[in-house]
Coordinates of C-alpha atoms in Angstrom, one line a residue:
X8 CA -10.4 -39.3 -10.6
X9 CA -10.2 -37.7 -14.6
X10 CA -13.3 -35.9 -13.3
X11 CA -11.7 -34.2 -10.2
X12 CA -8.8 -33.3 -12.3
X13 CA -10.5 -31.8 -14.9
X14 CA -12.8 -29.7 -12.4
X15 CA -9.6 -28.3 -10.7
X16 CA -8.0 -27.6 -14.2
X17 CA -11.0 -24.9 -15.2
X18 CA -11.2 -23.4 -12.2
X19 CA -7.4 -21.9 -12.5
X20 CA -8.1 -20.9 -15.7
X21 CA -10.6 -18.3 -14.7
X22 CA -9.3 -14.9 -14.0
X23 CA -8.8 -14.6 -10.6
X24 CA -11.1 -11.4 -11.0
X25 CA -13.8 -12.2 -13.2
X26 CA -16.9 -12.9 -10.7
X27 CA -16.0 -11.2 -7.3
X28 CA -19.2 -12.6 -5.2
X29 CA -18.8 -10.0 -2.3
X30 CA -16.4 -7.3 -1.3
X31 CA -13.3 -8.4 0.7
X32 CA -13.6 -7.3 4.4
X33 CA -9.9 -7.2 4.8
X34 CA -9.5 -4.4 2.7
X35 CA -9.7 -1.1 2.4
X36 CA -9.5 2.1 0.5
X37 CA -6.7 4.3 2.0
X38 CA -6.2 8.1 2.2
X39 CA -4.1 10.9 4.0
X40 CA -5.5 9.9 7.3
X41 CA -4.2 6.3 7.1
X42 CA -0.6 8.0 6.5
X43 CA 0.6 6.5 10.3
X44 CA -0.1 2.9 9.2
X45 CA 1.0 3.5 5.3
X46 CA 4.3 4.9 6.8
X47 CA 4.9 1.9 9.4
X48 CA 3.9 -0.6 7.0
X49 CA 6.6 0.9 4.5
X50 CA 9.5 1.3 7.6
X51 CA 9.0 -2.6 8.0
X52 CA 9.9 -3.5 4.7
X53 CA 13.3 -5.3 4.2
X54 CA 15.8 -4.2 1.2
X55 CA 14.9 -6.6 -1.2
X56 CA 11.2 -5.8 -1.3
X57 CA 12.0 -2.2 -1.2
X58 CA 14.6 -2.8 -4.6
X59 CA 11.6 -4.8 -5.9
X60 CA 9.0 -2.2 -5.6
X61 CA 11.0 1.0 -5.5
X62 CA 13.6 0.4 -7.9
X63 CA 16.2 1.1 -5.1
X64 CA 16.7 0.4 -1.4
X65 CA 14.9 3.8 0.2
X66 CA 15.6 5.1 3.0
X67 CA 12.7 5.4 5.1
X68 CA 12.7 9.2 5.2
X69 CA 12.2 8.9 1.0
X70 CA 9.6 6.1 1.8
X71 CA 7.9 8.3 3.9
X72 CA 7.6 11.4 1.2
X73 CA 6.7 8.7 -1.5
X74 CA 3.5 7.8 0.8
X75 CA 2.2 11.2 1.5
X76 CA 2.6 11.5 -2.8
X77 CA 1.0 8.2 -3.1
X78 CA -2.0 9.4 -1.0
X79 CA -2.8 12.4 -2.4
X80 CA -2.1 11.6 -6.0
X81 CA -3.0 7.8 -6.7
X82 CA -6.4 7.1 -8.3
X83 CA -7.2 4.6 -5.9
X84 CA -5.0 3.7 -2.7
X85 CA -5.9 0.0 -1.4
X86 CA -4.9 -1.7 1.8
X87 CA -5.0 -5.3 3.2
X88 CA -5.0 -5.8 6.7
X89 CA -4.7 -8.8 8.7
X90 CA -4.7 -8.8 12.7
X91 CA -5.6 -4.9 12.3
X92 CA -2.5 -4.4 11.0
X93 CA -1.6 -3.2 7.2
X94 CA -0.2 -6.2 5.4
X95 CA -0.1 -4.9 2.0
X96 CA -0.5 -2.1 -0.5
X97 CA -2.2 -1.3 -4.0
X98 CA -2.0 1.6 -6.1
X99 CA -3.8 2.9 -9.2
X100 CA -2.8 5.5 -11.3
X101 CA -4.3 7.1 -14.5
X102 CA -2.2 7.1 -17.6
X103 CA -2.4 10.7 -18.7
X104 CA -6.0 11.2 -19.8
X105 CA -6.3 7.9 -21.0
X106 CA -8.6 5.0 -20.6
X107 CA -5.7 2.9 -19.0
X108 CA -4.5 2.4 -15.6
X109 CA -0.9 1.7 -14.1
X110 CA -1.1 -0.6 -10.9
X111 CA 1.4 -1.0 -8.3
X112 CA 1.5 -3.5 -5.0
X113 CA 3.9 -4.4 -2.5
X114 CA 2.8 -7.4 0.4
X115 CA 5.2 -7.0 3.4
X116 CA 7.4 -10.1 3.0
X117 CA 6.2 -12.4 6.3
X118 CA 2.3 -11.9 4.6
X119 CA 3.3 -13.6 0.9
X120 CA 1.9 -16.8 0.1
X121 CA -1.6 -16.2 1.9
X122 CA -3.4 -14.8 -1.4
X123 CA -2.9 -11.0 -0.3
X124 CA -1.9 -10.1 -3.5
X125 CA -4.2 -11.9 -5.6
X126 CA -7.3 -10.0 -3.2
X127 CA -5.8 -6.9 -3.2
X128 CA -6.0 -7.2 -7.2
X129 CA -9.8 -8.8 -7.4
X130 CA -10.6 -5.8 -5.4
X131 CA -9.3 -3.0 -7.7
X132 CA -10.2 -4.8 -11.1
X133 CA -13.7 -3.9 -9.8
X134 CA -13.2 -0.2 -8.3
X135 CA -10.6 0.1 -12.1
X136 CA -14.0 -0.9 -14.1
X137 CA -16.1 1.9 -12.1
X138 CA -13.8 4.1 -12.6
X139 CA -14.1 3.6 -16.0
X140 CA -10.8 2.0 -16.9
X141 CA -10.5 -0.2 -19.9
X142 CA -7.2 -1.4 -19.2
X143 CA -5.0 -2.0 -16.9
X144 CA -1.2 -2.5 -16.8
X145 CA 1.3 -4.1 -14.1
X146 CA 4.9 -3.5 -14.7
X147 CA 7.8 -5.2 -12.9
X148 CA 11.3 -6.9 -13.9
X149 CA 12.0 -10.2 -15.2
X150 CA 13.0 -12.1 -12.2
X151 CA 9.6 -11.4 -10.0
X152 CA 8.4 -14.1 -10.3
X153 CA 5.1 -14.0 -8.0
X154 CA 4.3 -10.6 -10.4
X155 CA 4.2 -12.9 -13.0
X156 CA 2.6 -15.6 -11.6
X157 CA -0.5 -12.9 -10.5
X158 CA -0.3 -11.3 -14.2
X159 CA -1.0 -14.8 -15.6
X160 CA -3.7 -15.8 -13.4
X161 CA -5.2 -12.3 -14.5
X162 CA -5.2 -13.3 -17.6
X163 CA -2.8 -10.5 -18.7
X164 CA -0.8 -10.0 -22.0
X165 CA 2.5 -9.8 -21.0
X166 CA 4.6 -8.3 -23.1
X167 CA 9.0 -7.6 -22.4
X168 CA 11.0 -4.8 -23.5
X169 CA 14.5 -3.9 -22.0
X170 CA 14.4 -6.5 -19.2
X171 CA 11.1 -5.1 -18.1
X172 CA 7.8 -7.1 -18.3
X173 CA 4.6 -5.1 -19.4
X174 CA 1.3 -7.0 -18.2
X175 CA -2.0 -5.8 -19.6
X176 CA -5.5 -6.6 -17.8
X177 CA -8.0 -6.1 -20.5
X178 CA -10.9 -4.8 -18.6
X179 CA -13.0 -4.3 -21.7
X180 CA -13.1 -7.9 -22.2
X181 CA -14.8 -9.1 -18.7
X182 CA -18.1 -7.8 -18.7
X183 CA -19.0 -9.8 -16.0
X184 CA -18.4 -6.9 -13.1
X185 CA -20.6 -6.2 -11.0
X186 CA -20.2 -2.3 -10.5
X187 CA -22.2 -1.4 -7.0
X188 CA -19.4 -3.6 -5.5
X189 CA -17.7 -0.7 -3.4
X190 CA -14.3 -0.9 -0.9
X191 CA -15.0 0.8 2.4
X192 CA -13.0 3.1 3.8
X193 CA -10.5 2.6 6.9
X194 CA -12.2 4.6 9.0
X195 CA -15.6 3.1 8.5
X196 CA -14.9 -0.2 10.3
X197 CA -14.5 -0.1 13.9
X198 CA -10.8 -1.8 15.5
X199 CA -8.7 -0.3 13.1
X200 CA -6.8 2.7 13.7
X201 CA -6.7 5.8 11.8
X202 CA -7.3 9.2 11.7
X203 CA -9.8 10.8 9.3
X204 CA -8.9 14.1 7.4
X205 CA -5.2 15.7 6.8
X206 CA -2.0 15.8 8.5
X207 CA 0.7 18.1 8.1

């Protein structure tokens, strides 16, 4: 019985993202032609999750001009779909012009406790490394607590100043990455909807 205990003891002290084995078919790298999803996904978030991510409780006419910013701009977009429908959102954005990376995810509330968040993060500490990030930083507030349940199972350095939690993926300290491991677009798997190229 020690032994079983033991077993399950060093397996959550791995980082969560240390040996991906395979990509994760669930998700996917966004862009301007997945704004129809992005935009319902964000419409069907309640107030709370939108104070949580956000900062304030958005209308869904600001939601909607944050996602078109969030498409063109953001490093990498990621999405997690369950049921062909988009579940959950990460975003990666390049401090300035240096070797660090801001992250930012939001899983609709009725999709929490089913890993989403923890996936969606394996799968952009791999695309971060090949993009040649050597950190990477997730920032939320004190009471959010599944952030900082996923920052500590990343092994993060979490760090507080003003009320505000700074958690720091070291990327420069897991060499164990495979690189070739690539996220698909939306548009290359069939069943999911989504138009290729820009709207205006």
């Amino acid at each position: 019985m020690a032994a079983v205990s033991a077993n399950v003891r060093a397996e959550s002290d791995v980082p969560l993202w240390s040996n991906p084995q395979r990509p994760d078919l669930d998700i996917r790298q966004l862009d301007i032609g997945q704004l129809p999803s992005v935009r319902k996904f964000l419409f069907g978030l309640d107030t709370e999750t939108r104070c949580r991510r956000f900062g304030a409780p958005l209308s869904n006419a600001e939601l909607e001009l944050l996602a078109i910013t969030a498409l063109e701009t953001a490093e990498l977009m990621l999405g997690i779909f369950s049921e062909q429908r988009l579940r959950g959102i990460l975003e990666l954005y390049r401090q300035g012009s240096s070797c660090g990376m801001e992250l930012l995810i939001v899983v609709e509330r009725a999709s929490r406790r089913r890993g989403m968040a923890r996936r969606l993060l394996n799968a952009s500490m791999v695309q971060a490394f090949g993009l040649d990030a050597r950190s990477v930083d997730l920032i939320y507030t004190g009471d959010n607590w599944p952030m900082r349940r996923l920052a500590q199972r990343a092994g993060a350095r979490i760090d507080l100043a003003f009320g505000t939690f700074r958690a720091r993926i070291d990327l420069a300290r897991k060499p164990i990455i495979p690189r070739h491991l690539t996220i698909p677009t939306v548009d290359e798997l069939p069943g999911l909807s989504g138009q290729p190229g820009r709207q205006c």
